[in-house]
Short mmCIF file of C-alpha atoms in Angstrom, two decimals:
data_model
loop_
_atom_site.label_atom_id
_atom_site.label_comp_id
_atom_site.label_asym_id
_atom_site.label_seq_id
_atom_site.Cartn_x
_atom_site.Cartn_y
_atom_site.Cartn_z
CA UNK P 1 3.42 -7.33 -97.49
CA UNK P 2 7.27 -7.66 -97.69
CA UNK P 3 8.98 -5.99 -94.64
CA UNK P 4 11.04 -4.31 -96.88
CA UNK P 5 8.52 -2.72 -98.82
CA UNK P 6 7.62 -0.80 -95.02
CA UNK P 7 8.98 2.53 -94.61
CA UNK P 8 11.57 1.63 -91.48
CA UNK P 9 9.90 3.48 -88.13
CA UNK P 10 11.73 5.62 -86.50
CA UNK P 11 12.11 3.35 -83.11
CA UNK P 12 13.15 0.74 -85.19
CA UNK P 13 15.89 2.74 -86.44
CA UNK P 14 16.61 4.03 -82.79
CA UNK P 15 17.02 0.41 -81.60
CA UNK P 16 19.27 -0.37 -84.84
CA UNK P 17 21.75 2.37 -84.51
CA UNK P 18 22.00 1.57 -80.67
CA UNK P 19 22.72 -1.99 -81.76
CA UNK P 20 24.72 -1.29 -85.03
CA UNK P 21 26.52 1.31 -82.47
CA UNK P 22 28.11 -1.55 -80.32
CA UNK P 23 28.74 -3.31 -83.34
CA UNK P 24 30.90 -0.48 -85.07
CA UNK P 25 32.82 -0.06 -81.83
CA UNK P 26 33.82 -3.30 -81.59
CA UNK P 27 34.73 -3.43 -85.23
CA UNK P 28 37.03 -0.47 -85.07
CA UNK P 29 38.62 -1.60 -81.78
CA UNK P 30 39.18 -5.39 -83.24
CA UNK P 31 40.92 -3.33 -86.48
CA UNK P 32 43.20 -0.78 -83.80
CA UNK P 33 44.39 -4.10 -81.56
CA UNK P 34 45.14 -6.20 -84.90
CA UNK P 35 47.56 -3.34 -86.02
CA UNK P 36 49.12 -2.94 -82.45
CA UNK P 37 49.71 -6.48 -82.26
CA UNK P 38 51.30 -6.88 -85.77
CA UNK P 39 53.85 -4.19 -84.36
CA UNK P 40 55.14 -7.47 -82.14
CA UNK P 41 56.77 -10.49 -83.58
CA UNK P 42 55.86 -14.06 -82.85
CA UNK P 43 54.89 -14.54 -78.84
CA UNK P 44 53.78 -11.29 -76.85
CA UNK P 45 53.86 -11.31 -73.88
CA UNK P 46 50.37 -10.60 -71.38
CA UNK P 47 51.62 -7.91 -69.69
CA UNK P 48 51.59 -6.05 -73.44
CA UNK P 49 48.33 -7.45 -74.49
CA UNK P 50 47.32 -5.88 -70.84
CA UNK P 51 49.30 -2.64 -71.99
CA UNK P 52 47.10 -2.35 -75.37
CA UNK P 53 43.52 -3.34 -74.09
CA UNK P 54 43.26 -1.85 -70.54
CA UNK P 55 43.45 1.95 -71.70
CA UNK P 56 40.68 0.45 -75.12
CA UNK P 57 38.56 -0.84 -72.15
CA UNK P 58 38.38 2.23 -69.66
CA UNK P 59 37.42 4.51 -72.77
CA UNK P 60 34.37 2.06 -73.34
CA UNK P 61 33.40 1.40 -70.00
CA UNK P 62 33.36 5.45 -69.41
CA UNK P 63 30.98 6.02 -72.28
CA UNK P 64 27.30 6.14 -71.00
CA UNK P 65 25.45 5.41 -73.57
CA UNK P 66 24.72 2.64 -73.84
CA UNK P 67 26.34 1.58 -70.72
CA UNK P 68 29.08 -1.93 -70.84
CA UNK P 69 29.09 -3.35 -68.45
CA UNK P 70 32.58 -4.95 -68.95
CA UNK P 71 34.74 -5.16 -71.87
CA UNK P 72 38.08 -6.75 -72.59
CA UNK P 73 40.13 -9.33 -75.26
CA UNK P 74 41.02 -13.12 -75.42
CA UNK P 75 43.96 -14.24 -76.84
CA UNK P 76 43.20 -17.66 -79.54
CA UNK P 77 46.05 -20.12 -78.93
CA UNK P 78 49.28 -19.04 -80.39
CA UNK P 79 49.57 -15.88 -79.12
CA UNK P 80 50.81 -15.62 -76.03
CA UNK P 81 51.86 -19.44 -76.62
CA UNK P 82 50.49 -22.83 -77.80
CA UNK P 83 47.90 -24.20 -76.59
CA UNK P 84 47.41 -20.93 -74.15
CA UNK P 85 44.57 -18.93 -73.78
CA UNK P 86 45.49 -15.19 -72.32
CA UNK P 87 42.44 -12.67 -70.49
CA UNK P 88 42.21 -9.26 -70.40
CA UNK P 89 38.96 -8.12 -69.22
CA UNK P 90 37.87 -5.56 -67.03
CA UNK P 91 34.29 -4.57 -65.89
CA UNK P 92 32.52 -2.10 -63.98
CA UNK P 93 33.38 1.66 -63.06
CA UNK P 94 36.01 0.07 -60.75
CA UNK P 95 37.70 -1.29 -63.72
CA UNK P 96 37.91 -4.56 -61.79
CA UNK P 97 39.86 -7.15 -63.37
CA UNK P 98 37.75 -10.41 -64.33
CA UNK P 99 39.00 -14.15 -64.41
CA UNK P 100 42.44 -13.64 -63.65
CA UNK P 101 43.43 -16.87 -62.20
CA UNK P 102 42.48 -18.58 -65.30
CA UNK P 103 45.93 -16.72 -67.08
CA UNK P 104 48.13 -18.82 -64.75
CA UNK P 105 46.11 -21.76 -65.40
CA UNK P 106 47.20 -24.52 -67.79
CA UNK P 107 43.55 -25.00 -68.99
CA UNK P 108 42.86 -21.40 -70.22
CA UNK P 109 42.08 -22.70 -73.94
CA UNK P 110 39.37 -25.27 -72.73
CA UNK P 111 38.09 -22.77 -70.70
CA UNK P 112 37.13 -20.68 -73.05
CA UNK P 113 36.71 -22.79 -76.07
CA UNK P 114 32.92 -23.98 -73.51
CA UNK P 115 31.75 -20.28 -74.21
CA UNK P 116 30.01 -19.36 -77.06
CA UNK P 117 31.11 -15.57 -77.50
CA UNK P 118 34.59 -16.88 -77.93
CA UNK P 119 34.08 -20.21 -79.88
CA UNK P 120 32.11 -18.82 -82.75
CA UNK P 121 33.83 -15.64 -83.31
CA UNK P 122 37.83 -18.02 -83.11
CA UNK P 123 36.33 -20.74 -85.13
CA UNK P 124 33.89 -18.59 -87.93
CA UNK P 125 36.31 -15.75 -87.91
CA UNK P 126 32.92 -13.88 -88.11
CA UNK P 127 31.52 -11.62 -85.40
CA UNK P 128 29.36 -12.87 -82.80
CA UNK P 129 26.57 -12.14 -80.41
CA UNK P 130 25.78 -13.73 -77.70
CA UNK P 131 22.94 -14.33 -75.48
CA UNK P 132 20.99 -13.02 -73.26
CA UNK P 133 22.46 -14.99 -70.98
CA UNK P 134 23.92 -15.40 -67.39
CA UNK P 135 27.68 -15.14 -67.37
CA UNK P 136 28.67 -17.04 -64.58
CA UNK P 137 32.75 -17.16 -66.09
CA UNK P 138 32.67 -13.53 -65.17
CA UNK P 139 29.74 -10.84 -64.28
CA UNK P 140 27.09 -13.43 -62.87
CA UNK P 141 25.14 -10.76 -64.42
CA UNK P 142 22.20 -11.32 -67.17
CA UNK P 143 24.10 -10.14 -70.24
CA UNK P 144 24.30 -9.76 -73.90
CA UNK P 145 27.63 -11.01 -75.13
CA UNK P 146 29.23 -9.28 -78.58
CA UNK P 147 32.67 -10.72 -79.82
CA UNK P 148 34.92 -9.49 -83.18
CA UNK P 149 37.54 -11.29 -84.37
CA UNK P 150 40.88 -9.72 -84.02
CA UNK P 151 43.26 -10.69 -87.10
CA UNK P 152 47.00 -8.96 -86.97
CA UNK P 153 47.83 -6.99 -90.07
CA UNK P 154 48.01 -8.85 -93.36
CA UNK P 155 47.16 -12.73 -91.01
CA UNK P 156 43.97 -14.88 -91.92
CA UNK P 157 44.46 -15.99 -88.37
CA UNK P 158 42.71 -14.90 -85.42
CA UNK P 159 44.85 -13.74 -83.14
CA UNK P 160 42.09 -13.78 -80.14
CA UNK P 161 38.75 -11.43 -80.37
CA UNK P 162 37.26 -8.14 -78.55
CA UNK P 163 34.56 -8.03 -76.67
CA UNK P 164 31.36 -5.93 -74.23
CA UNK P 165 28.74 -7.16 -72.71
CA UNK P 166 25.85 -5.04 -72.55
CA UNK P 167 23.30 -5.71 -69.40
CA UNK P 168 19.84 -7.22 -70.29
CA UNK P 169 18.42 -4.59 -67.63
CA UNK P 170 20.68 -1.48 -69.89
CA UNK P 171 19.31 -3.03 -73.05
CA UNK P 172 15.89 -2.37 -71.46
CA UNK P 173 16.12 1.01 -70.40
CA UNK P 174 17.38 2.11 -73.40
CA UNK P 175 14.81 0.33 -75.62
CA UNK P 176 11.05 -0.04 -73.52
CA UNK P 177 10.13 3.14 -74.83
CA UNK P 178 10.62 2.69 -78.68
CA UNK P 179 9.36 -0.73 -78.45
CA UNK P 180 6.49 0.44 -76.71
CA UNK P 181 5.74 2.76 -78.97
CA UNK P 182 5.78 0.11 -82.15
CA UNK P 183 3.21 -1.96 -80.53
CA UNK P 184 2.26 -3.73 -77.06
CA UNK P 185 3.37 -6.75 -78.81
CA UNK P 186 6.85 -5.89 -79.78
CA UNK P 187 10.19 -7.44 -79.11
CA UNK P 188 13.35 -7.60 -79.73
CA UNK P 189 14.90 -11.05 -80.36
CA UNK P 190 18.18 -13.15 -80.88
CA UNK P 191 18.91 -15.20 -83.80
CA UNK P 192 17.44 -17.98 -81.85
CA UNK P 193 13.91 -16.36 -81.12
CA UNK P 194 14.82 -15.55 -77.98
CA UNK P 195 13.23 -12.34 -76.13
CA UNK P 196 16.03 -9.85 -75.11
CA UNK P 197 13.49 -6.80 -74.89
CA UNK P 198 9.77 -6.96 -75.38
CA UNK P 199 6.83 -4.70 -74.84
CA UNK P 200 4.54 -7.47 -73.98
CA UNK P 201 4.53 -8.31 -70.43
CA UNK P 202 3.51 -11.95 -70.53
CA UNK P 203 7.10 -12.08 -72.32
CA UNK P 204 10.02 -11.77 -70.51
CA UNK P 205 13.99 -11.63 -71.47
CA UNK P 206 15.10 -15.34 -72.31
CA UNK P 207 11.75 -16.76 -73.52
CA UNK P 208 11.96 -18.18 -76.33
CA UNK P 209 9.41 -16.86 -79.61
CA UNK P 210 8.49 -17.60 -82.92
CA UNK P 211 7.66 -15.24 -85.79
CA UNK P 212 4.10 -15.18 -85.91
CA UNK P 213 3.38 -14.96 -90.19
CA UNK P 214 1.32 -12.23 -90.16
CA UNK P 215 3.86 -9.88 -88.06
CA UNK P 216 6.81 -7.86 -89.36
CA UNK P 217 9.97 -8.46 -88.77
CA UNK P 218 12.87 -6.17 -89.10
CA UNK P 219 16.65 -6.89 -89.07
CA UNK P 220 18.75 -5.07 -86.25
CA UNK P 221 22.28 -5.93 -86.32
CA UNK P 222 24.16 -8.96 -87.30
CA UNK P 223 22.55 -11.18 -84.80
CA UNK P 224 18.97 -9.73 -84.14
CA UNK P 225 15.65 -8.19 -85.24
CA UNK P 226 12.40 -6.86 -84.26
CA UNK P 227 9.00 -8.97 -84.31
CA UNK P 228 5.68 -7.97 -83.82
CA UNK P 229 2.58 -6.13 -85.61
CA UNK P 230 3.36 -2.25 -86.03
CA UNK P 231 -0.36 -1.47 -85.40
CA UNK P 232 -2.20 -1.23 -82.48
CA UNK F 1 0.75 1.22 -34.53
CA UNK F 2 2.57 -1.25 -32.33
CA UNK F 3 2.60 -3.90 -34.99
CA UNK F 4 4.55 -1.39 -37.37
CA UNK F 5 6.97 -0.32 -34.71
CA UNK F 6 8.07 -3.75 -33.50
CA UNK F 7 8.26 -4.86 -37.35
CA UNK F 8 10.91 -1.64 -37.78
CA UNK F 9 12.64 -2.71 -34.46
CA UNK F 10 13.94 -5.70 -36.32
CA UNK F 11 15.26 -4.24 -39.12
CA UNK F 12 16.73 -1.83 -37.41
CA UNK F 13 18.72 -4.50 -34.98
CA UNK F 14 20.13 -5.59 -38.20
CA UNK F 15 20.98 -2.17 -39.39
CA UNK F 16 23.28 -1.65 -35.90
CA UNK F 17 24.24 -4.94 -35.71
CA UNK F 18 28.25 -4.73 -36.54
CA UNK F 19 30.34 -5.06 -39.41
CA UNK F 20 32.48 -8.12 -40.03
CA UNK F 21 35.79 -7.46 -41.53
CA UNK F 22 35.91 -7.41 -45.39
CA UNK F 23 38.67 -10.77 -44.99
CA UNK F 24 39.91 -9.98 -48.44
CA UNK F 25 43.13 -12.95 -48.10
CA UNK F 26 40.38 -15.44 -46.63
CA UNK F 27 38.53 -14.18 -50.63
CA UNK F 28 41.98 -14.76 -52.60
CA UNK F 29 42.34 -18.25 -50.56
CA UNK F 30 38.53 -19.25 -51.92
CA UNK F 31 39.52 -18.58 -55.23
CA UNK F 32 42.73 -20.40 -55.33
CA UNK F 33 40.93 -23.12 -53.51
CA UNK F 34 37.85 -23.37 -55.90
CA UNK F 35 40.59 -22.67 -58.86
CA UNK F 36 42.46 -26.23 -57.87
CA UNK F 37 39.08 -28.12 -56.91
CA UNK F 38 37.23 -27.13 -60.49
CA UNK F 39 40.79 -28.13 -62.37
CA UNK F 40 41.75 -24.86 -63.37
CA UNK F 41 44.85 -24.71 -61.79
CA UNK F 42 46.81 -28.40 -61.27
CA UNK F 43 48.62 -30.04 -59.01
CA UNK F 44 52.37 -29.37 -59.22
CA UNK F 45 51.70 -26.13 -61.52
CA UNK F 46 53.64 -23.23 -60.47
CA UNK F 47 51.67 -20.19 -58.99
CA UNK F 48 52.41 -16.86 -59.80
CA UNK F 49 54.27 -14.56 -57.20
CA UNK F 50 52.97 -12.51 -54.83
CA UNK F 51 53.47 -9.54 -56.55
CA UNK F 52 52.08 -11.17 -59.92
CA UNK F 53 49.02 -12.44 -57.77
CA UNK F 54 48.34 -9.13 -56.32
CA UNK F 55 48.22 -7.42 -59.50
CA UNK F 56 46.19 -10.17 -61.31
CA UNK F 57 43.75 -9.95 -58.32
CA UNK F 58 43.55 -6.51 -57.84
CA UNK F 59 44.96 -6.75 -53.59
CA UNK F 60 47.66 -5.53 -52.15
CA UNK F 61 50.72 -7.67 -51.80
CA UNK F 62 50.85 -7.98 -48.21
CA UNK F 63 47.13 -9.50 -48.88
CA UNK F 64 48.19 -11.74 -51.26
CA UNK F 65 50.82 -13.05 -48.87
CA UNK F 66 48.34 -13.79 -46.34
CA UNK F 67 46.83 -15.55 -48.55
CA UNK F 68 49.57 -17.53 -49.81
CA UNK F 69 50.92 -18.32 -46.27
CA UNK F 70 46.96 -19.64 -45.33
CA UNK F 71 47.35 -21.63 -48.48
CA UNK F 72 50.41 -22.85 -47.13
CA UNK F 73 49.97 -23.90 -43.94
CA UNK F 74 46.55 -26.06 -45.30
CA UNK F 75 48.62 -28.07 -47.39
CA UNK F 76 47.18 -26.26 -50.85
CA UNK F 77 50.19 -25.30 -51.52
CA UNK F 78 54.45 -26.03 -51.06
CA UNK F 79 56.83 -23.18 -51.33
CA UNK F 80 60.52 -24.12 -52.33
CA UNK F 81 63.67 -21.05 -51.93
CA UNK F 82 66.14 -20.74 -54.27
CA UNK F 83 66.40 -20.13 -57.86
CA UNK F 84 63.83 -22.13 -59.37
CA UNK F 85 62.21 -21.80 -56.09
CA UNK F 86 58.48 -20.42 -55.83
CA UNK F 87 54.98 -21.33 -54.75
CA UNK F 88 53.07 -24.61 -56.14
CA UNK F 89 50.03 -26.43 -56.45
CA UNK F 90 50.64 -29.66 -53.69
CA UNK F 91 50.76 -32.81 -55.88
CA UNK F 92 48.79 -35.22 -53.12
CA UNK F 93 45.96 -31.67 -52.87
CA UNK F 94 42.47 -33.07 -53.37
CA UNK F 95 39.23 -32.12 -51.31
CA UNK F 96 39.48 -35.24 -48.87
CA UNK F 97 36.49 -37.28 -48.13
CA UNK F 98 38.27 -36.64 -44.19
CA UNK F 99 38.20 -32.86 -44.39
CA UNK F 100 34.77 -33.19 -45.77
CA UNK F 101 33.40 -35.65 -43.18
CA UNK F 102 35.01 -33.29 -40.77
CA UNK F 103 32.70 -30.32 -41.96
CA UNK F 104 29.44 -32.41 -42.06
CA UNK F 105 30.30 -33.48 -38.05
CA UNK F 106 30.58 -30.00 -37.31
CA UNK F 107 27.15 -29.59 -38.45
CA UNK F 108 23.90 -30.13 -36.93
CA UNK F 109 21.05 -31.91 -38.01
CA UNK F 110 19.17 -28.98 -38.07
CA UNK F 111 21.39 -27.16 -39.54
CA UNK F 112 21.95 -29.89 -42.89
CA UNK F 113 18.29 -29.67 -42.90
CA UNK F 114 18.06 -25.78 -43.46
CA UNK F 115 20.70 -25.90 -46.00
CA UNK F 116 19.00 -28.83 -47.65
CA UNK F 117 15.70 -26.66 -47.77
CA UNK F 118 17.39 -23.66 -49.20
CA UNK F 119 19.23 -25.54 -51.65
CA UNK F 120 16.01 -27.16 -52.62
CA UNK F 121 14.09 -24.08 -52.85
CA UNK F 122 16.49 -22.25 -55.20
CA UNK F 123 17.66 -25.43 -57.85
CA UNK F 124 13.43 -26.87 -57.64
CA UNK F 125 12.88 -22.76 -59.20
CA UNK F 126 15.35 -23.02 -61.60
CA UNK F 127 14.23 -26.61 -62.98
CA UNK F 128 10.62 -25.04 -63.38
CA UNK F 129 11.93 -22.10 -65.30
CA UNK F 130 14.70 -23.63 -67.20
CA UNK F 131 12.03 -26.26 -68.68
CA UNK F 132 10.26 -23.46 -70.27
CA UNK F 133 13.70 -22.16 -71.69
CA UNK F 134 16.16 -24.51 -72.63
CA UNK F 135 17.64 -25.02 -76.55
CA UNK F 136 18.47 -27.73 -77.95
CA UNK F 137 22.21 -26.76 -77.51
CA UNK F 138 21.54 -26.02 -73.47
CA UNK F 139 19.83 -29.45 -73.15
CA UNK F 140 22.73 -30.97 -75.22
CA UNK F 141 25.22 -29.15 -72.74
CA UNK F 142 22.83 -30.26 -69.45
CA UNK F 143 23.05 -34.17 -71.11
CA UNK F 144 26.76 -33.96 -70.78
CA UNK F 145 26.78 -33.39 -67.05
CA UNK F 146 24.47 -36.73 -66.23
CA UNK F 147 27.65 -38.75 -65.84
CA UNK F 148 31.26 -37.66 -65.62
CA UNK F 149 33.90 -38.56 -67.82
CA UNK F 150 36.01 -39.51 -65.51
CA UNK F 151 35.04 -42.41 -62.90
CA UNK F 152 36.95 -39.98 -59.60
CA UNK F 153 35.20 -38.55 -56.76
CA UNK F 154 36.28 -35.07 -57.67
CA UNK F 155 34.37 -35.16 -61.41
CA UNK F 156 31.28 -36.74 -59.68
CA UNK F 157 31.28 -33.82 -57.52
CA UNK F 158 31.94 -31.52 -60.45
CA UNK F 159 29.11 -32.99 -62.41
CA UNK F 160 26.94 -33.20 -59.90
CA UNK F 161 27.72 -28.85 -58.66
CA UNK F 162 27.69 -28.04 -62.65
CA UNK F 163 24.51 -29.90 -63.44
CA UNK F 164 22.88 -27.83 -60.80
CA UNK F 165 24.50 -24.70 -62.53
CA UNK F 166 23.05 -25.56 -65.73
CA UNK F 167 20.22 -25.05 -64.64
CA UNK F 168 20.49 -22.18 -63.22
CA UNK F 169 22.23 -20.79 -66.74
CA UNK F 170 18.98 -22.14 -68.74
CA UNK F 171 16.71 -20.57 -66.07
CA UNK F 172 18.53 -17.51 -66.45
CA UNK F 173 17.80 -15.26 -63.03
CA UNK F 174 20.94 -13.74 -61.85
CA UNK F 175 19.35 -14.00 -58.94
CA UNK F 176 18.76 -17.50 -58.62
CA UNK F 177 21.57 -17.94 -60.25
CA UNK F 178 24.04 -16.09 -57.81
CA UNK F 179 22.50 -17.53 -55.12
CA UNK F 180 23.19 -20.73 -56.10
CA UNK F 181 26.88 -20.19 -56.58
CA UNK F 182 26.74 -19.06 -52.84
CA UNK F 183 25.04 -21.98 -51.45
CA UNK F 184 27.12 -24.55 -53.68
CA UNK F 185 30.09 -22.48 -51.26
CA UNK F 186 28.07 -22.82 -48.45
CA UNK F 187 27.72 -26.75 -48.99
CA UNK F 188 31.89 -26.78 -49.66
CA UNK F 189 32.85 -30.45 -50.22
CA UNK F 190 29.78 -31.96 -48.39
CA UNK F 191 28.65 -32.56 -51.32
CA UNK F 192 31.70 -35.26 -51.91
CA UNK F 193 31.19 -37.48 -49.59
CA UNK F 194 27.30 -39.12 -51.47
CA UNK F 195 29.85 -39.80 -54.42
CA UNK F 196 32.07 -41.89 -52.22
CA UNK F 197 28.81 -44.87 -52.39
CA UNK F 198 28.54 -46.53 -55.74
CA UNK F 199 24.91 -47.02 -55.10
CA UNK F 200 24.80 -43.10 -54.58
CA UNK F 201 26.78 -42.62 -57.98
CA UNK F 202 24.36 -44.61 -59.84
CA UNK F 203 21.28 -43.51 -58.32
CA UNK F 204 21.75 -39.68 -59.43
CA UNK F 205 22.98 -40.30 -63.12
CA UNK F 206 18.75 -41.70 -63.22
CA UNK F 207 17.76 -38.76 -61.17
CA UNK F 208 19.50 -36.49 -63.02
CA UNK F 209 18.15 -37.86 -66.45
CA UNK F 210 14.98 -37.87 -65.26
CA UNK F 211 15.42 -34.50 -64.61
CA UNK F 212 17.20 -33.35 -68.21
CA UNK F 213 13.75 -35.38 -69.77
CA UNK F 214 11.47 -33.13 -68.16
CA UNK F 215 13.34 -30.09 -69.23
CA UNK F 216 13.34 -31.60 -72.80
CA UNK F 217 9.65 -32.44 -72.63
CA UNK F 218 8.90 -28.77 -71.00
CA UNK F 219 7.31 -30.10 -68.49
CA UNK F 220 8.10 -27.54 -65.32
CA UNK F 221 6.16 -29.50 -63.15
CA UNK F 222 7.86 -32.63 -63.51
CA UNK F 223 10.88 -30.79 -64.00
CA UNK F 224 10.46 -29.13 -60.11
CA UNK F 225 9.65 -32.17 -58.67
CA UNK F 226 12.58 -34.68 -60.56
CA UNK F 227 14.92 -31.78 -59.04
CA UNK F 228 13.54 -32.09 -55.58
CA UNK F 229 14.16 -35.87 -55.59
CA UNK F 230 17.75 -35.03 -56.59
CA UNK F 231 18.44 -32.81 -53.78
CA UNK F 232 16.53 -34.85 -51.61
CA UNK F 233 18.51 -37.63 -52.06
CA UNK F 234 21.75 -36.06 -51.44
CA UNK F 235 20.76 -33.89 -48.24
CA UNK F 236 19.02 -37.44 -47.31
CA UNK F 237 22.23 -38.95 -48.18
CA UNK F 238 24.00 -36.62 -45.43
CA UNK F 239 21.58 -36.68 -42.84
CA UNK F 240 21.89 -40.47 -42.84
CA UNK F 241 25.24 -40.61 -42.79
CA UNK F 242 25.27 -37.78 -39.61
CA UNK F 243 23.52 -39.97 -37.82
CA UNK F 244 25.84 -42.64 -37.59
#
């Protein structure tokens, strides 16, 4: 039977709205920024870009639920000047600044252009998620990565993108129990079939799955969905 | 009884045992330094201010002086007066193969031997994990750090502390992972002076493929052990050249 034929549980739905939450956050904030930054002509300088996303980044950070672990923007090339990349990126409840050499560094673009939750986003002008995965660029923490395009008012162009990451071990404790409940088989995955949370324990997050053809799978997000068998 | 209270005794010797000063500057001087060694920040490239540096870094300015000065007076760095004056990245800076066969002297054996253990220990983990993780985009990524770009002792370095990395990335443990940053600190620019012998060079673009195959193949075993011979070879590498 087609998944979509399936009344939706309500722990899937849980795990979609926390998912779908993130995503609408991001959205909104990547909409707020684009309009700030068409209020500036031509090259703007970091210390505004710092100006516009620090006060957007302690509002998410102080939000518990789910907890970010960090949040910030990236500036695409043309911004803050050619070929320049600009960060502004804070994380933790110290608001501690992340990367912050790399602004002074002639490199910045390449640097960023390596990482995944900034290439696709810049280069698809779709939004992203990425991981899990360790970011060693900033947290060195096991992570799930979601990036949104930022595009000034009335511009095609990306102007840079907005981003959170969201702790594997927060994903967890916010999910266990409503995967748990589906199934002992349950998880939820990445576009790649890649385990994020599960409720089997020979799986852990970053193992890589495949959709067994008997099992259901349900959509959650852009970027992931929920395998397993419903029964037990 | 007595077995519990002398196992408590030790832990508590390292509870009282005092605190070192938090050496925030020496921090900021790391970063600069790993900053010009990794390529992110050139030589000849102006460096921001010390009030610009403070902010960016979140220290206080009289921090990011001391830093600046320490910089300074190791060469990093040359500070000019005047109007276009300001602090910049030496032109002749590069991790020398004198500074780092000054730092392997200053070693003992047994001390390149732990290191060389510990190091093995945490990259021979990642391999076996990594093998039962990796995508065909990691492995792709992995394949492009078998042989630098580059033919310079600095990218042979680089390749050779990123390859390691990798690994650690496809593994994914933070734990193993953050560790491994730490050790690669520990290990400084020791690990330049194996890339200085062209029989070296050569040797560990092989080991290091053999190493990528058994991740490709999923093979953790093989994986663990190709890894070990990779480390091996370079702590081997060190111990030799120690001796002489």
């Amino acid at each position: 039977m087609a998944a979509e034929q399936i009344e939706v549980p309500a722990p899937v739905r849980q795990v979609q709205s926390l998912i779908t939450g993130i995503e609408g956050t991001l959205e909104k904030w990547a909409q707020d920024l684009g309009r700030d930054l068409s209020g500036m002509r031509g090259i703007v300088p970091g210390a505004a870009i710092d100006g516009l996303v620090q006060p957007a980044v302690k509002g998410l950070l102080a939000k518990d639920s789910p907890e970010l672990a960090g949040a910030g923007f990236i500036a695409n090339s043309g911004l803050v000047g050619p070929d320049r990349s600009y960060i502004a990126w804070w994380q933790g409840p110290q608001l501690e600044r992340v990367d912050a050499l790399a602004n002074f560094s002639p490199s910045s673009m390449e640097r960023y252009l390596k990482a995944e939750w900034f290439r696709i986003p810049v280069e698809s002008g779709i939004p992203h998620a990425t991981g899990p995965y360790i970011d060693f660029l900033c947290t060195d923490d096991y992570v799930v990565t979601f990036t949104h395009p930022v595009r000034r008012e009335g511009s095609a162009e990306v102007a840079g993108i907005v981003g959170t990451d969201v702790a594997v071990r927060t994903l967890e404790q916010n999910l266990i129990r409503g995967l748990r409940q589906l199934g002992p088989a349950v998880s939820l995955v990445s576009a790649e079939g890649r385990v994020v949370v599960s409720s089997a324990l020979s799986l852990e997050p970053g193992d890589l799955i495949s959709l067994d053809d008997a099992a259901v799978s349900y959509p959650v997000g852009r970027r992931f969905a929920i395998w397993g068998a419903t029964e037990d | 009884m007595t077995q519990q209270a002398a196992s408590a005794s030790r832990g508590l010797a390292a509870v009282f045992s005092p605190l070192r000063s938090a050496g925030l500057a020496d921090q900021v001087v790391e970063r600069i330094e790993q900053a010009v060694e990794t390529g992110l920040l050139v030589s000849g490239q102006r460096l921001p201010s010390e009030v610009e540096l403070a902010a960016a870094l979140g220290v206080s300015p009289v921090t990011a002086r001391e830093a600046l000065s320490s910089l300074r007076a190791r060469g990093l760095i040359t500070t000019t007066r005047g109007r276009n004056g300001g602090s910049f990245v030496a032109e002749d800076f590069l991790p020398s193969t004198k500074g780092a066969l000054e730092q392997l002297r200053a070693l003992t054996r047994l001390q390149i031997n732990d290191l060389g253990l510990h190091y093995s220990i945490i990259t021979v983990a990642c391999a076996g994990i990594a093998a039962r993780r990796a995508d065909a985009t990691e492995l792709a990524i992995l394949r492009t750090y078998l042989r630098p770009a580059q033919d310079t002792l600095l990218s042979w370095r680089l390749v050779d502390s990123e390859f390691l990395l990798e690994l650690a990335a496809i593994a994914r443990s933070a734990r193993l992972g953050r560790e491994l940053v730490r050790l690669q600190a520990d290990l400084g620019t020791l690990t330049l002076l194996p890339y200085t012998d062209e029989a070296f060079r050569e040797a560990s673009v092989g080991m290091r493929t053999a190493v990528a195959d058994a991740i490709e193949a999923r093979d953790s075993a093989l994986a663990e052990t190709t890894t070990k011979e990779l480390v091996h070879a370079l702590i081997h590498w060190l111990l030799d050249e120690h001796s002489r």
